[in-house]
Coordinates of C-alpha atoms and ligand atoms in Angstrom, one line a residue:
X1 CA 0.0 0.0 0.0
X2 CA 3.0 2.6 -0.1
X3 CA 4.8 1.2 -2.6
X4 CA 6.3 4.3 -4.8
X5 CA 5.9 6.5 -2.0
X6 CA 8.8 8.5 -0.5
X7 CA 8.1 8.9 3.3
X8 CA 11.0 11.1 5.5
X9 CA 11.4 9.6 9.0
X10 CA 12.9 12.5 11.5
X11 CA 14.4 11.0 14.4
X12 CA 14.6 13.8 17.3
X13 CA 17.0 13.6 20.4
X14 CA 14.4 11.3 22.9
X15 CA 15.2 7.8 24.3
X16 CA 12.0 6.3 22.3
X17 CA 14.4 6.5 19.0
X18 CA 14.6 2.8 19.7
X19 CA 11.3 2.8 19.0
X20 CA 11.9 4.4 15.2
X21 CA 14.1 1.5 14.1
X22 CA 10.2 -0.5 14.2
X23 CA 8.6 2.0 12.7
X24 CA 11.3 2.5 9.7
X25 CA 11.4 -0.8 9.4
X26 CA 7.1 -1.0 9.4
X27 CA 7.3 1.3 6.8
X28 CA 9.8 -0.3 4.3
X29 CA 7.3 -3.8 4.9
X30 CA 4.4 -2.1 3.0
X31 CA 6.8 -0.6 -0.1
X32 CA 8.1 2.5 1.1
X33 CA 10.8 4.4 0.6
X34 CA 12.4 5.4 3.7
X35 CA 14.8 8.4 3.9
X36 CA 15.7 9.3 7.7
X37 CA 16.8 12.3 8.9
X38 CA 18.8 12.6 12.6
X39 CA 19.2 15.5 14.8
X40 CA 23.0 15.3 16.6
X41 CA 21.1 14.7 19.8
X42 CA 19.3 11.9 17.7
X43 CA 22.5 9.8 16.5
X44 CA 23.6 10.0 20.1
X45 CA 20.8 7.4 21.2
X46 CA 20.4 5.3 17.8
X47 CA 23.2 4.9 15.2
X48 CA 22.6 6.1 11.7
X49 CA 23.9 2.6 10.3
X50 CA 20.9 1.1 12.1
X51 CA 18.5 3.2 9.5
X52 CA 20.7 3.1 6.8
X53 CA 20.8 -0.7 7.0
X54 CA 16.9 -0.9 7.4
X55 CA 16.4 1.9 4.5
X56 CA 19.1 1.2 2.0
X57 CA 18.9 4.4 1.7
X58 CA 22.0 7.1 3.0
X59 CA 20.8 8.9 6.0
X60 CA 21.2 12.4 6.8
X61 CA 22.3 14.0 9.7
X62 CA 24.8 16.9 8.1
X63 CA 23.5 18.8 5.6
X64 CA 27.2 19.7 4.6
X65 CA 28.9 15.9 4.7
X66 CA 26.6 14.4 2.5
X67 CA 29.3 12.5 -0.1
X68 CA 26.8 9.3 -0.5
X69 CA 23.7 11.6 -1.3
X70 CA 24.1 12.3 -5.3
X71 CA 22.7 15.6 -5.3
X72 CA 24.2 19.2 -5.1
X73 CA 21.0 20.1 -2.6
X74 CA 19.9 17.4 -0.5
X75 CA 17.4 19.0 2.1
X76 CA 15.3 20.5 -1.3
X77 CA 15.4 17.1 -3.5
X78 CA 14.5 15.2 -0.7
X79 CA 12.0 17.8 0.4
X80 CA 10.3 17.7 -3.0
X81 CA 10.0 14.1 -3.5
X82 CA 8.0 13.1 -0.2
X83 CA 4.9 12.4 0.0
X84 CA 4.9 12.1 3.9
X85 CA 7.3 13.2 7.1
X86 CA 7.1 11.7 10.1
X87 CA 9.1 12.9 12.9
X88 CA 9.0 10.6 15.7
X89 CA 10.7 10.2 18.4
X90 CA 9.9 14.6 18.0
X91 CA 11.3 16.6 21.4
X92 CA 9.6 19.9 22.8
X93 CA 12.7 21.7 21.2
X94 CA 11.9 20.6 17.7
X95 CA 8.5 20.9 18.2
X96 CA 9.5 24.8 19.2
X97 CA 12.1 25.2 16.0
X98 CA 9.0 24.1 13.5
X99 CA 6.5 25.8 15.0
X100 CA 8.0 29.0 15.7
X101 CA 9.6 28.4 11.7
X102 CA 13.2 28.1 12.8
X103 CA 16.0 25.7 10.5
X104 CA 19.4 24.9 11.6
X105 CA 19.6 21.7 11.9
X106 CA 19.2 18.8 8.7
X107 CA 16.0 18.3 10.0
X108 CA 14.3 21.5 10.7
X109 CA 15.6 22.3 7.4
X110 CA 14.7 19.6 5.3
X111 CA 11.1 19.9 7.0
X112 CA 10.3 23.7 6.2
X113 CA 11.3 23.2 2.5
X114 CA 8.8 20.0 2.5
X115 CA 5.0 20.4 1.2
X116 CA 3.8 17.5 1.8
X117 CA 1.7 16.1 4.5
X118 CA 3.3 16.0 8.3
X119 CA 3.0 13.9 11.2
X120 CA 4.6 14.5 14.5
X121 CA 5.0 11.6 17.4
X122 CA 5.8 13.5 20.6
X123 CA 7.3 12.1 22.9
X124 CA 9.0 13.7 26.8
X125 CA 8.2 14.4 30.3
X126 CA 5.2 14.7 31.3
X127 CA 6.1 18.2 32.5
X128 CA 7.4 19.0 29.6
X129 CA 4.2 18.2 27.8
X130 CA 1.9 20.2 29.8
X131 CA 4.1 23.2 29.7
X132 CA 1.7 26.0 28.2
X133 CA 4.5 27.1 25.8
X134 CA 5.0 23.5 24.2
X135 CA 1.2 23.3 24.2
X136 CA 1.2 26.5 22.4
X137 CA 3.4 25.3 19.9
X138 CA 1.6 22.1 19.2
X139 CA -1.5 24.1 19.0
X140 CA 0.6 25.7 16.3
X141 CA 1.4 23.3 14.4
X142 CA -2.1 21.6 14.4
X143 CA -3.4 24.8 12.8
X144 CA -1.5 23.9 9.9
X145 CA -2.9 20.3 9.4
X146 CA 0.1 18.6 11.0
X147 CA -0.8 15.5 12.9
X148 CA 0.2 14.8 16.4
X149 CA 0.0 11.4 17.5
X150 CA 0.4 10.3 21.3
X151 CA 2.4 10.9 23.1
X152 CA 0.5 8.3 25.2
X153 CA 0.8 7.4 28.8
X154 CA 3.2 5.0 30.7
X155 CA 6.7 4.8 32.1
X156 CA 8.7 7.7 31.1
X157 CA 12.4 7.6 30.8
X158 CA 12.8 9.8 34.6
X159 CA 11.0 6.7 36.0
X160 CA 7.1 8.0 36.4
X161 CA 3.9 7.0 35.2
X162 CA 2.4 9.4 33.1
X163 CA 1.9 11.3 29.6
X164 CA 4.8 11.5 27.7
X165 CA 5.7 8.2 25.7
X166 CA 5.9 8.2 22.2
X167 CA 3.1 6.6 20.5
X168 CA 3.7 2.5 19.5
X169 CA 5.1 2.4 15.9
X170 CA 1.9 0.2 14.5
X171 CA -0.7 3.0 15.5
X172 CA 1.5 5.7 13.3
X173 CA 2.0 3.0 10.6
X174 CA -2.0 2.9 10.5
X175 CA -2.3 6.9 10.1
X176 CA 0.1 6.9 7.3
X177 CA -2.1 4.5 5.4
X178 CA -5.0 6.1 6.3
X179 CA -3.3 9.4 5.1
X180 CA -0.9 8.2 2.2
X181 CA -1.7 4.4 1.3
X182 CA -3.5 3.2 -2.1
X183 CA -7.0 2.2 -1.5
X184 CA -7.7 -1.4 -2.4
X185 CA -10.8 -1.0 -3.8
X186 CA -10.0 -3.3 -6.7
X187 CA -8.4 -6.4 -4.4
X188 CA -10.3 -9.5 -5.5
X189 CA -10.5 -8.3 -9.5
X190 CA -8.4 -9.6 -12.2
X191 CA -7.8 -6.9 -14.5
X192 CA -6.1 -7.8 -18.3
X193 CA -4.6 -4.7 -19.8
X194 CA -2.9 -4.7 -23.6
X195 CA -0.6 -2.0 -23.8
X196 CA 2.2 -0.9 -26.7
X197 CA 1.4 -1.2 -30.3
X198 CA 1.9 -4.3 -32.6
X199 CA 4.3 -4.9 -35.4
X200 CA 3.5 -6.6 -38.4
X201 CA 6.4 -8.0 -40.3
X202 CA 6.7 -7.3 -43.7
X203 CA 10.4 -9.0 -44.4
X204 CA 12.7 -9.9 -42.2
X205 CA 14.1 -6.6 -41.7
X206 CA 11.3 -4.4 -42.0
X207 CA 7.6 -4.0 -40.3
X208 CA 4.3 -1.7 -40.0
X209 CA 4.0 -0.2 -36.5
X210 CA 2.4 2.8 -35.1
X211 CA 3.3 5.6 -32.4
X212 CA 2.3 3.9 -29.5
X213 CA 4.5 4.3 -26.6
X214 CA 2.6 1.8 -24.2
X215 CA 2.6 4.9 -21.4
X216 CA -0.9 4.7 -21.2
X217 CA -1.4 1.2 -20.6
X218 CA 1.7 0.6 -18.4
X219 CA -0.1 3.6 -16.3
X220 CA -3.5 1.6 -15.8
X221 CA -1.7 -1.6 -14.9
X222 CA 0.6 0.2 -12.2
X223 CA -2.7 2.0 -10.8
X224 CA -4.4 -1.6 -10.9
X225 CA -1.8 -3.4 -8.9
X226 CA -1.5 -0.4 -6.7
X227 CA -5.3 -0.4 -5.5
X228 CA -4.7 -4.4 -4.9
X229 CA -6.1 -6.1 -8.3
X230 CA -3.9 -8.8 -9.8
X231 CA -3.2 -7.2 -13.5
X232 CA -2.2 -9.3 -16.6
X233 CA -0.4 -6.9 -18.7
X234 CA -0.2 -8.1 -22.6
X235 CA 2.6 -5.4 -23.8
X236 CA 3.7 -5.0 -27.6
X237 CA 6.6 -3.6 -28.6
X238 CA 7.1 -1.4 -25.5
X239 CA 10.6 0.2 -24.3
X240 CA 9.4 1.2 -20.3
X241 CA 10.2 -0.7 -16.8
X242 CA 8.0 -3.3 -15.9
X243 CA 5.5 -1.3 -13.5
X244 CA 5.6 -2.9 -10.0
X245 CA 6.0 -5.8 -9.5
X246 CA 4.4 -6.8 -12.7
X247 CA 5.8 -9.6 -15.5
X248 CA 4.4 -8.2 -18.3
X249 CA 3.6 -10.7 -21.4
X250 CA 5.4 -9.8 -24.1
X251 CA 4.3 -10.1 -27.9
X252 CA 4.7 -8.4 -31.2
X253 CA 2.3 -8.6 -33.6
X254 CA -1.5 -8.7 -33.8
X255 CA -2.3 -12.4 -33.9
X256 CA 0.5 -13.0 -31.0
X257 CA -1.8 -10.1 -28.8
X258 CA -4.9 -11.9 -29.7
X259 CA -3.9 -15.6 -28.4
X260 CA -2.3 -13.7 -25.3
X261 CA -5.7 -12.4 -24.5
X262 CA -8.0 -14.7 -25.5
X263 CA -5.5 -17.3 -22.9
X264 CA -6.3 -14.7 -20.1
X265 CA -9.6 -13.9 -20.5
X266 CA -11.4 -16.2 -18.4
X267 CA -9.9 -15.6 -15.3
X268 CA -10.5 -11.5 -16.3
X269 CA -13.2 -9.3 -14.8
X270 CA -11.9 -6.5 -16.6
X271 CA -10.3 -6.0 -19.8
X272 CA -8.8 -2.8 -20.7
X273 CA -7.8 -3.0 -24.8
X274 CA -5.4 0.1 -24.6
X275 CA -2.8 -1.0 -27.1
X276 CA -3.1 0.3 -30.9
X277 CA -3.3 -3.0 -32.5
X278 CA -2.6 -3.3 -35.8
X279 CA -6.2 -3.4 -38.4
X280 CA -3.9 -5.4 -41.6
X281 CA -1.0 -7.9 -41.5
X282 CA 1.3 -8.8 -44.5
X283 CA 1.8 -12.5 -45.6
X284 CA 5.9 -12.0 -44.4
X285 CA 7.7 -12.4 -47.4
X286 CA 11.0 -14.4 -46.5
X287 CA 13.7 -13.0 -47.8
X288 CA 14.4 -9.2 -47.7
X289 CA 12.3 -7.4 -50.3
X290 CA 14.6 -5.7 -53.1
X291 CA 14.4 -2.2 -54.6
X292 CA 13.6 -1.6 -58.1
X293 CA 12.4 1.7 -60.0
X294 CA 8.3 0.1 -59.8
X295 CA 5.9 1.1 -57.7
X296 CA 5.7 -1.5 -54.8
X297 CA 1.9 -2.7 -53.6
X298 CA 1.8 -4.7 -50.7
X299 CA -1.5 -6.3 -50.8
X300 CA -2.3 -6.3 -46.7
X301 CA -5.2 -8.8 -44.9
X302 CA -7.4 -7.4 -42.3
X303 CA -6.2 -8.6 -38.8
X304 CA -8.9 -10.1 -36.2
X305 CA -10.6 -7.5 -34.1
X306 CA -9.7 -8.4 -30.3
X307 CA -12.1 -6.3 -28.7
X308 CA -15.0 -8.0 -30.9
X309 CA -13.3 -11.1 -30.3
X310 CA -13.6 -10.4 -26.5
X311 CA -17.1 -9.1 -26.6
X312 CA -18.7 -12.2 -28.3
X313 CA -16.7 -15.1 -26.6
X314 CA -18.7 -17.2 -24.2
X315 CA -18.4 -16.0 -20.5
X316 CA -18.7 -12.0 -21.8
X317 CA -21.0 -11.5 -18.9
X318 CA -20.5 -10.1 -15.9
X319 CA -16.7 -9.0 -17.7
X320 CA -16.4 -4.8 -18.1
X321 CA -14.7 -4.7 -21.4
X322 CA -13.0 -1.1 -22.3
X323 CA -11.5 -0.1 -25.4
X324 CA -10.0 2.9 -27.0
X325 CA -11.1 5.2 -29.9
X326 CA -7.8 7.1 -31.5
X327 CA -9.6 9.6 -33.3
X328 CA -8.1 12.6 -36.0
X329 CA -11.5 13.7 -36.9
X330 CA -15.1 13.4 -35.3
X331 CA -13.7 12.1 -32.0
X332 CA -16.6 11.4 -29.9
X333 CA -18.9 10.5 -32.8
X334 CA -16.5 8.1 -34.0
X335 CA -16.1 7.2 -30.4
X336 CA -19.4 6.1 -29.9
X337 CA -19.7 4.3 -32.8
X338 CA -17.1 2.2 -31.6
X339 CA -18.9 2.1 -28.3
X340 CA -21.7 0.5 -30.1
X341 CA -20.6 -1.8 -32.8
X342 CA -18.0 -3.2 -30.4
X343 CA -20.4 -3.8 -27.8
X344 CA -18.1 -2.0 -25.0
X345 CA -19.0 -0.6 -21.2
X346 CA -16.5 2.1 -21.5
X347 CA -14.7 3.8 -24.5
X348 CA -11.5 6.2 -23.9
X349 CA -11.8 8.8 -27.0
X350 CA -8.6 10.9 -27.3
X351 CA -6.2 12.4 -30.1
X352 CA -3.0 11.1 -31.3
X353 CA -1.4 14.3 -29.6
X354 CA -1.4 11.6 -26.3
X355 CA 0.7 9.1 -28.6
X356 CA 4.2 9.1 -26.4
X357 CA 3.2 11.9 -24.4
X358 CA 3.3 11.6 -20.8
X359 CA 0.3 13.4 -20.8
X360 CA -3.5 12.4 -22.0
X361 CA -6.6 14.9 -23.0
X362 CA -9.4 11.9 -23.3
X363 CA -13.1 11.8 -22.6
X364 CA -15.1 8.8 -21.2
X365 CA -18.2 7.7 -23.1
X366 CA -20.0 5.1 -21.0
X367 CA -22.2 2.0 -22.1
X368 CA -25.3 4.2 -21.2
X369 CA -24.3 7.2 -23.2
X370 CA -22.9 9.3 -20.3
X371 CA -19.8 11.1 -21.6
X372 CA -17.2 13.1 -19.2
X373 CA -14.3 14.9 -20.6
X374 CA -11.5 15.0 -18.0
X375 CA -8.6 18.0 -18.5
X376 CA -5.6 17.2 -19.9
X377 CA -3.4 15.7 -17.0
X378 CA -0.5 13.1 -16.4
X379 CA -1.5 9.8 -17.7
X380 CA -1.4 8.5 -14.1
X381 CA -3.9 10.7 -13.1
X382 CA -6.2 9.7 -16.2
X383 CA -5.3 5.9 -15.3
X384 CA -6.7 6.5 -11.9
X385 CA -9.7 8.2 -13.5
X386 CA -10.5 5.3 -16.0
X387 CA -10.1 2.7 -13.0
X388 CA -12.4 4.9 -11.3
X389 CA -15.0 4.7 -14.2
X390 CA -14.5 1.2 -14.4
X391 CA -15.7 0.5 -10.9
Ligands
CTP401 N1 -8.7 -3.0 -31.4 C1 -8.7 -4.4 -31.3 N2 -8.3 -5.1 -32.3 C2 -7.9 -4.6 -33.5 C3 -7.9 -3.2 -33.6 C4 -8.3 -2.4 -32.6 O1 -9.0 -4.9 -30.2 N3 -7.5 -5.4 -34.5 C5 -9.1 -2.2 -30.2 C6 -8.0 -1.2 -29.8 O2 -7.2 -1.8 -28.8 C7 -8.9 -0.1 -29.2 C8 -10.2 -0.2 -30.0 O3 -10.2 -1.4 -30.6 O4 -9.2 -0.4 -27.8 C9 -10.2 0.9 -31.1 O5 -9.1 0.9 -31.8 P1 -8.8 2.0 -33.0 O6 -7.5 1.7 -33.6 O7 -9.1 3.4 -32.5 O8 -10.0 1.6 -33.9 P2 -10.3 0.5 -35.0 O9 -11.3 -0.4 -34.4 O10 -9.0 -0.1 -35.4 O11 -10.9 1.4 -36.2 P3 -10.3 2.5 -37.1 O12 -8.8 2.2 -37.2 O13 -11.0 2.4 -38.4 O14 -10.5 3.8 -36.4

């Protein structure tokens, strides 16, 4: 549930730091990247080899000795990629410094360049605590949407029983899914997704493709697998990383897409036809096809529509098949038609401008007519959208 999410763990000068090598290593369990950020105070308690052998990733506790962190400014790269801090164990004198908008320290800094959402884990004497001006400063810092979780009550490190203990590792772990962790709203669905375009061979060095980058598809399958479906991902012809922890099935040409989907689909309750397969094939000719001064006609056969294919094979109830219109003129008229004739729940109409772009302008036309044009945006936001749709 956080996998591809960037989480900063601050780890503040209190004897619960102990407690942080759990929660780091909590975190890291459920797919996050884990960057963690020590006051001095901080790597007095815990060593920084501790987090940077439970991260894997370098750990930062002097903004000006950072030889292992590959980047001229590490407190604003760092700052920029995550989506979640944590600070926990946090002291009253942190608490103080990012209330009252003070950095000189890795952490402070790192933590007031940092937009995304923040969590704090207090944890001190009880005194401490119920000090007015640390009250204040929480108070402070709640205004602005931070969370504060705990401190809870028990043995402190001066030897009472009272507030003041760092909250447990699991019951932070649970807000930072509730805050930052995919929804699983599609666990228990199987999901078949073609992405790329197909080739069709024409000699042995030379075939009919199209622009397809397989962005699009690769984006819906990653989305999938992130909200908890289990994905089949039929991929033609596609230069990306395998999203996830997908294995995507590779083929080339039409016919190869078409007996890798029709060999999925009955386990599918979805099937999302993004790829631009190929509409003819040539009869390969053998040998490499020579030049001469004639005109050249390559008499071309009509490939096997899939998404037909898909629609009419047994078992075609209760499945939500979606397909694709690529459109240069009449888009959602043309659209629709497709809609109909292929006998489709869902039909994503957009413009060859999204071919290899990381961004898509598309509208949805559902089965019932109902069409919704989203803005242009990042084709993992329009994955998200059509998953959406789909449910
Ligand atoms: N499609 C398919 N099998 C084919 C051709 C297309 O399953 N042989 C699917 C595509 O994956 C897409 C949808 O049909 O989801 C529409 O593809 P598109 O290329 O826009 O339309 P075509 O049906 O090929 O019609 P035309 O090329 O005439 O627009």
């Amino acid at each position: 549930m956080l996998k591809g999410k960037t989480i900063i763990v601050g780890v503040t000068g209190g004897i619960a730091a102990y407690k942080t090598a759990m929660l780091v290593s909590r975190l890291k369990a459920w797919g996050a990247d884990v960057w963690v950020v020590m006051t001095a105070a901080a790597t007095k308690l815990i060593g920084p080899l501790t987090f940077r052998t439970l991260t894997g990733n370098p750990v930062v506790y002097d903004l000006f000795s950072q030889e292992d962190i590959h980047t001229p400014v590490p407190h604003i790269s760092l700052a920029d990629r995550a989506d979640l801090v944590i600070i926990a164990p946090c002291t009253a004198n942190m608490i103080g410094k990012l209330a009252n908008g003070l950095a000189d320290d890795p952490l402070s800094t790192i933590v007031m360049a940092c937009q995304a959402p923040k969590i704090i884990a207090p944890a001190m004497n009880c005194n401490m605590w119920r000090n007015p001006l640390v009250q204040g400063n929480v108070g402070k810092l709640k205004a602005l949407n931070w969370e504060c979780i705990g401190p809870v009550e028990g043995k402190l490190a001066c030897g009472v029983e009272d507030i003041g203990r760092m909250a447990e590792p699991e019951e932070i772990l649970e807000r930072t899914l509730a805050l930052i962790g995919s929804k699983q709203d599609l666990k228990g669905k199987h999901i078949l997704i073609t992405a790329g375009g197909t080739q069709e061979t024409i000699d042995p060095v030379r075939f009919i493709a199209n622009r397809s980058s397989g962005k699009m598809g690769y984006a819906i399958a990653a989305n999938a697998r992130e909200r908890g479906a289990e994905v089949t991902l039929i991929s033609a012809n596609v230069d990306l990383p395998a999203p996830l922890d997908l294995k995507p099935i590779k083929v080339a040409t039409a016919d190869q897409m078409l007996a890798s989907v029709e060999a999925a689909l009955q386990k599918a309750d979805v099937v999302v036809m993004a790829a631009a397969v190929a509409d003819y094939k040539y009869h390969a000719a053998k040998s490499k096809i020579k030049k001469s001064n004639q005109k050249l006609k390559l008499a071309l056969t009509p490939t096997s529509d899939i998404l037909q294919r898909v629609t009419s094979a047994t078992g075609r109830a209760g499945k939500t098949i979606v397909g694709f219109a690529l459109e240069t003129d009449n888009l959602i008229a043309n659209a629709r038609k497709k809609l109909k004739e292929k006998d489709l729940d869902l039909i994503v109409a957009n413009d060859p401008t999204t071919f290899g772009s990381d961004s898509a302008k598309v509208v949805l036309i559902n089965k019932l007519g109902k069409q919704r044009p989203l803005p242009r945006a990042s084709k993992s936001v329009v994955a998200r959208e059509i998953l959406n749709a789909i449910l």
